[in-house]
Short mmCIF file of C-alpha atoms in Angstrom, two decimals:
data_model
loop_
_atom_site.label_atom_id
_atom_site.label_comp_id
_atom_site.label_asym_id
_atom_site.label_seq_id
_atom_site.Cartn_x
_atom_site.Cartn_y
_atom_site.Cartn_z
CA GLU A 1 97.99 104.81 78.84
CA PRO A 2 98.41 107.18 81.80
CA GLU A 3 98.93 105.49 85.15
CA VAL A 4 98.84 106.34 88.81
CA THR A 5 102.28 105.85 90.32
CA GLN A 6 103.27 105.39 93.95
CA THR A 7 106.57 105.59 95.79
CA PRO A 8 108.16 103.84 97.50
CA SER A 9 106.94 100.35 96.63
CA HIS A 10 107.95 99.13 100.09
CA GLN A 11 108.64 101.17 103.21
CA VAL A 12 109.89 99.78 106.48
CA THR A 13 109.72 102.01 109.53
CA GLN A 14 109.93 101.77 113.29
CA MET A 15 106.93 102.25 115.52
CA GLY A 16 106.45 105.91 116.42
CA GLN A 17 108.17 107.22 113.31
CA GLU A 18 106.50 109.44 110.73
CA VAL A 19 106.08 108.18 107.18
CA ILE A 20 104.99 109.89 104.01
CA LEU A 21 103.61 107.84 101.17
CA ARG A 22 103.66 109.48 97.79
CA CYS A 23 101.38 109.22 94.81
CA VAL A 24 101.35 110.86 91.41
CA PRO A 25 97.77 110.77 90.10
CA ILE A 26 96.88 110.90 86.42
CA SER A 27 97.55 114.45 85.30
CA ASN A 28 94.07 115.69 84.39
CA HIS A 29 92.33 114.02 87.32
CA LEU A 30 90.63 116.08 89.99
CA TYR A 31 89.62 113.56 92.65
CA PHE A 32 92.12 111.66 94.76
CA TYR A 33 91.78 108.78 97.19
CA TRP A 34 93.72 106.64 99.62
CA TYR A 35 92.78 103.08 100.48
CA ARG A 36 94.35 100.53 102.81
CA GLN A 37 94.57 96.77 102.75
CA ILE A 38 95.78 94.95 105.83
CA LEU A 39 97.38 91.62 104.91
CA GLY A 40 94.73 89.01 104.21
CA GLN A 41 91.87 91.46 104.38
CA LYS A 42 89.85 93.52 101.95
CA VAL A 43 90.62 96.96 100.61
CA GLU A 44 89.21 99.74 102.82
CA PHE A 45 88.58 103.37 102.02
CA LEU A 46 90.57 105.93 103.99
CA VAL A 47 90.00 109.38 102.50
CA SER A 48 88.99 111.30 99.42
CA PHE A 49 90.32 114.71 98.40
CA TYR A 50 89.04 117.32 96.00
CA ASN A 51 89.77 120.98 95.43
CA ASN A 52 92.49 120.95 98.08
CA GLU A 53 90.37 119.65 100.86
CA ILE A 54 89.13 116.37 102.27
CA SER A 55 85.71 115.50 100.91
CA GLU A 56 85.15 112.28 102.85
CA LYS A 57 87.05 110.20 105.37
CA SER A 58 86.50 106.92 107.13
CA GLU A 59 86.72 106.08 110.82
CA ILE A 60 90.19 104.70 110.17
CA PHE A 61 91.44 108.12 109.12
CA ASP A 62 92.07 109.56 112.57
CA ASP A 63 94.28 112.44 113.69
CA GLN A 64 97.41 110.41 113.00
CA PHE A 65 96.70 110.63 109.29
CA SER A 66 96.84 113.61 106.98
CA VAL A 67 96.80 114.16 103.24
CA GLU A 68 98.23 116.90 101.13
CA ARG A 69 98.65 117.93 97.55
CA PRO A 70 101.85 119.92 97.96
CA ASP A 71 102.26 120.77 94.29
CA GLY A 72 100.43 120.21 91.04
CA SER A 73 101.38 116.58 90.71
CA ASN A 74 101.91 114.81 94.03
CA PHE A 75 99.33 113.56 96.50
CA THR A 76 100.70 112.39 99.84
CA LEU A 77 99.51 110.43 102.84
CA LYS A 78 101.32 111.14 106.10
CA ILE A 79 101.13 108.98 109.18
CA ARG A 80 102.52 110.97 112.09
CA SER A 81 103.39 108.30 114.60
CA THR A 82 103.14 104.84 113.12
CA LYS A 83 101.74 101.89 115.02
CA LEU A 84 102.22 98.20 114.36
CA GLU A 85 98.63 98.01 113.14
CA ASP A 86 99.38 100.55 110.40
CA SER A 87 101.27 97.82 108.56
CA ALA A 88 99.35 97.37 105.34
CA MET A 89 99.34 97.99 101.61
CA TYR A 90 98.29 101.54 100.83
CA PHE A 91 96.70 102.28 97.47
CA CYS A 92 96.27 105.67 95.88
CA ALA A 93 93.55 106.25 93.27
CA SER A 94 92.37 109.14 91.13
CA SER A 95 89.46 109.99 88.88
CA GLU A 96 88.85 112.84 86.48
CA GLY A 97 85.26 113.51 87.49
CA GLN A 98 82.72 114.54 84.88
CA PRO A 99 82.03 112.70 82.66
CA SER A 100 83.89 109.68 84.08
CA TYR A 101 84.13 108.91 87.77
CA GLU A 102 86.09 105.73 87.21
CA GLN A 103 88.89 105.43 89.75
CA TYR A 104 92.32 104.33 88.60
CA PHE A 105 94.43 102.61 91.23
CA GLY A 106 98.17 102.78 91.71
CA PRO A 107 100.34 99.71 92.38
CA GLY A 108 100.42 100.31 96.11
CA THR A 109 103.02 100.92 98.81
CA ARG A 110 103.62 98.15 101.30
CA LEU A 111 104.22 99.70 104.72
CA THR A 112 105.82 97.54 107.37
CA VAL A 113 105.99 98.92 110.89
CA THR A 114 108.39 97.12 113.21
CA ALA B 1 75.29 104.10 100.00
CA GLN B 2 76.75 101.02 98.40
CA SER B 3 77.92 97.56 99.32
CA VAL B 4 79.39 94.44 97.77
CA THR B 5 78.85 90.83 98.74
CA GLN B 6 81.08 88.11 97.39
CA LEU B 7 79.51 84.73 97.97
CA GLY B 8 82.09 82.13 98.88
CA SER B 9 85.34 83.16 100.49
CA HIS B 10 87.03 80.12 98.95
CA VAL B 11 86.35 78.48 95.60
CA SER B 12 88.19 75.41 94.41
CA VAL B 13 88.04 74.06 90.87
CA SER B 14 89.98 71.57 88.81
CA GLU B 15 92.15 72.72 85.96
CA GLY B 16 90.01 73.03 82.84
CA ALA B 17 86.77 73.47 84.77
CA LEU B 18 84.49 76.48 84.71
CA VAL B 19 85.31 79.27 87.12
CA LEU B 20 82.38 81.17 88.64
CA LEU B 21 82.97 83.82 91.27
CA ARG B 22 79.87 85.56 92.55
CA CYS B 23 79.40 89.23 93.29
CA ASN B 24 76.23 91.03 94.28
CA TYR B 25 76.11 94.74 94.87
CA SER B 26 73.84 97.44 96.11
CA SER B 27 74.09 101.05 95.07
CA SER B 28 71.87 104.09 95.39
CA VAL B 29 73.18 105.47 92.09
CA PRO B 30 74.09 103.80 88.80
CA PRO B 31 77.23 101.83 89.58
CA TYR B 32 80.54 101.13 88.01
CA LEU B 33 81.66 97.58 88.79
CA PHE B 34 85.12 96.07 88.77
CA TRP B 35 86.89 92.79 89.27
CA TYR B 36 90.49 92.80 90.46
CA VAL B 37 92.93 89.95 90.91
CA GLN B 38 95.64 89.99 93.54
CA TYR B 39 98.55 87.60 93.75
CA PRO B 40 100.38 87.13 97.06
CA ASN B 41 102.24 90.23 98.21
CA GLN B 42 101.28 92.14 95.08
CA GLY B 43 98.97 95.00 94.18
CA LEU B 44 95.59 94.99 92.50
CA GLN B 45 95.40 94.08 88.84
CA LEU B 46 92.27 95.14 87.01
CA LEU B 47 90.63 92.16 85.29
CA LEU B 48 87.61 93.91 83.82
CA LYS B 49 85.12 96.68 84.40
CA TYR B 50 81.55 97.70 83.73
CA THR B 51 81.07 101.43 83.26
CA SER B 52 77.55 101.58 81.80
CA ALA B 53 78.31 100.45 78.26
CA ALA B 54 77.95 96.79 77.23
CA THR B 55 76.55 94.59 79.97
CA LEU B 56 78.77 91.65 79.02
CA VAL B 57 82.36 92.68 79.52
CA LYS B 58 85.46 90.76 78.60
CA GLY B 59 88.68 91.15 80.46
CA ILE B 60 92.19 89.87 80.52
CA ASN B 61 93.23 86.23 80.83
CA GLY B 62 89.96 84.92 79.38
CA PHE B 63 87.71 86.26 82.14
CA GLU B 64 84.35 87.86 81.53
CA ALA B 65 81.47 89.19 83.62
CA GLU B 66 77.88 90.14 82.99
CA PHE B 67 76.15 93.07 84.63
CA LYS B 68 72.60 92.08 85.54
CA LYS B 69 70.73 95.02 86.95
CA SER B 70 67.62 93.00 87.79
CA GLU B 71 69.68 90.61 89.89
CA THR B 72 72.14 93.28 91.13
CA SER B 73 74.90 90.89 90.17
CA PHE B 74 78.24 91.03 88.42
CA HIS B 75 79.53 87.46 88.48
CA LEU B 76 82.97 86.63 87.10
CA THR B 77 83.43 83.60 84.86
CA LYS B 78 86.12 81.81 82.92
CA PRO B 79 85.29 78.76 80.80
CA SER B 80 88.46 76.82 81.57
CA ALA B 81 90.58 77.35 84.68
CA HIS B 82 94.34 77.32 84.60
CA VAL B 83 96.64 76.77 87.57
CA SER B 84 97.96 80.29 87.07
CA ASP B 85 94.48 81.66 87.87
CA ALA B 86 94.94 80.74 91.53
CA ALA B 87 94.77 84.06 93.38
CA GLU B 88 92.53 86.36 95.43
CA TYR B 89 89.71 88.06 93.52
CA PHE B 90 87.97 91.23 94.62
CA CYS B 91 84.76 92.74 93.32
CA ALA B 92 84.33 96.49 93.78
CA VAL B 93 81.60 99.05 93.22
CA THR B 94 82.06 102.76 92.60
CA PRO B 95 79.36 105.38 92.09
CA GLY B 96 78.99 106.04 88.39
CA THR B 97 77.56 109.52 88.81
CA ASN B 98 79.63 111.11 91.56
CA ALA B 99 83.10 111.01 93.04
CA GLY B 100 82.27 108.84 96.04
CA LYS B 101 84.51 106.12 97.38
CA SER B 102 84.96 102.61 96.02
CA THR B 103 83.69 99.74 98.13
CA PHE B 104 85.35 96.35 97.90
CA GLY B 105 84.04 92.92 98.69
CA ASP B 106 85.74 90.61 101.16
CA GLY B 107 87.44 88.71 98.37
CA THR B 108 87.33 85.15 97.07
CA THR B 109 90.36 82.89 97.11
CA LEU B 110 90.44 80.75 93.99
CA THR B 111 92.32 77.45 94.15
CA VAL B 112 92.92 75.49 90.95
CA LYS B 113 93.76 71.81 91.31
CA PRO B 114 95.99 70.35 88.60
#
């Protein structure tokens, strides 16, 4: 069964550094999402992306964050200048759209900012 | 708009006892509903899902859930708990008719006493 994949599984970075988290959605999917889970808390929506543009974003998704689909397969989340509070698990998800809007989640990338 | 409420942040049962984890939702469109399990420092594992077919859905590891529209509930049950079921459980709702975001509950920590 097709899966959403994410790399790396764990990223450690220093405060102020830029990080790029990568996701490969399921190949025929059209809608892409990033979610975040701070340790011990619930999963929170960050951003959704469709047709090469952001369709919705949360308050968390400020100017430090950006998303891109640089080619036909990857979907990336960039954090320009990481803060300690960006430490979290980041999940990518995708859905095909009509007729099924079910979102399939990747395994996550654990980001640790030191 | 949508929301999820998981009643009981902590549930403790004895091994062999019934597990009941409660989830109530609200959604302005027909929902898809999901239960995920998360073990410490790991990603989300899909237990089961309701996507508008059968209202009683069976998942992995002996879990099942029933979608009750009249009660706006999607409670998770397992007839006989095992110590390996100890984990964090999240209920989530996604719009079933558009590509909107998923919304997760706060989670329920299940403890299983030997």
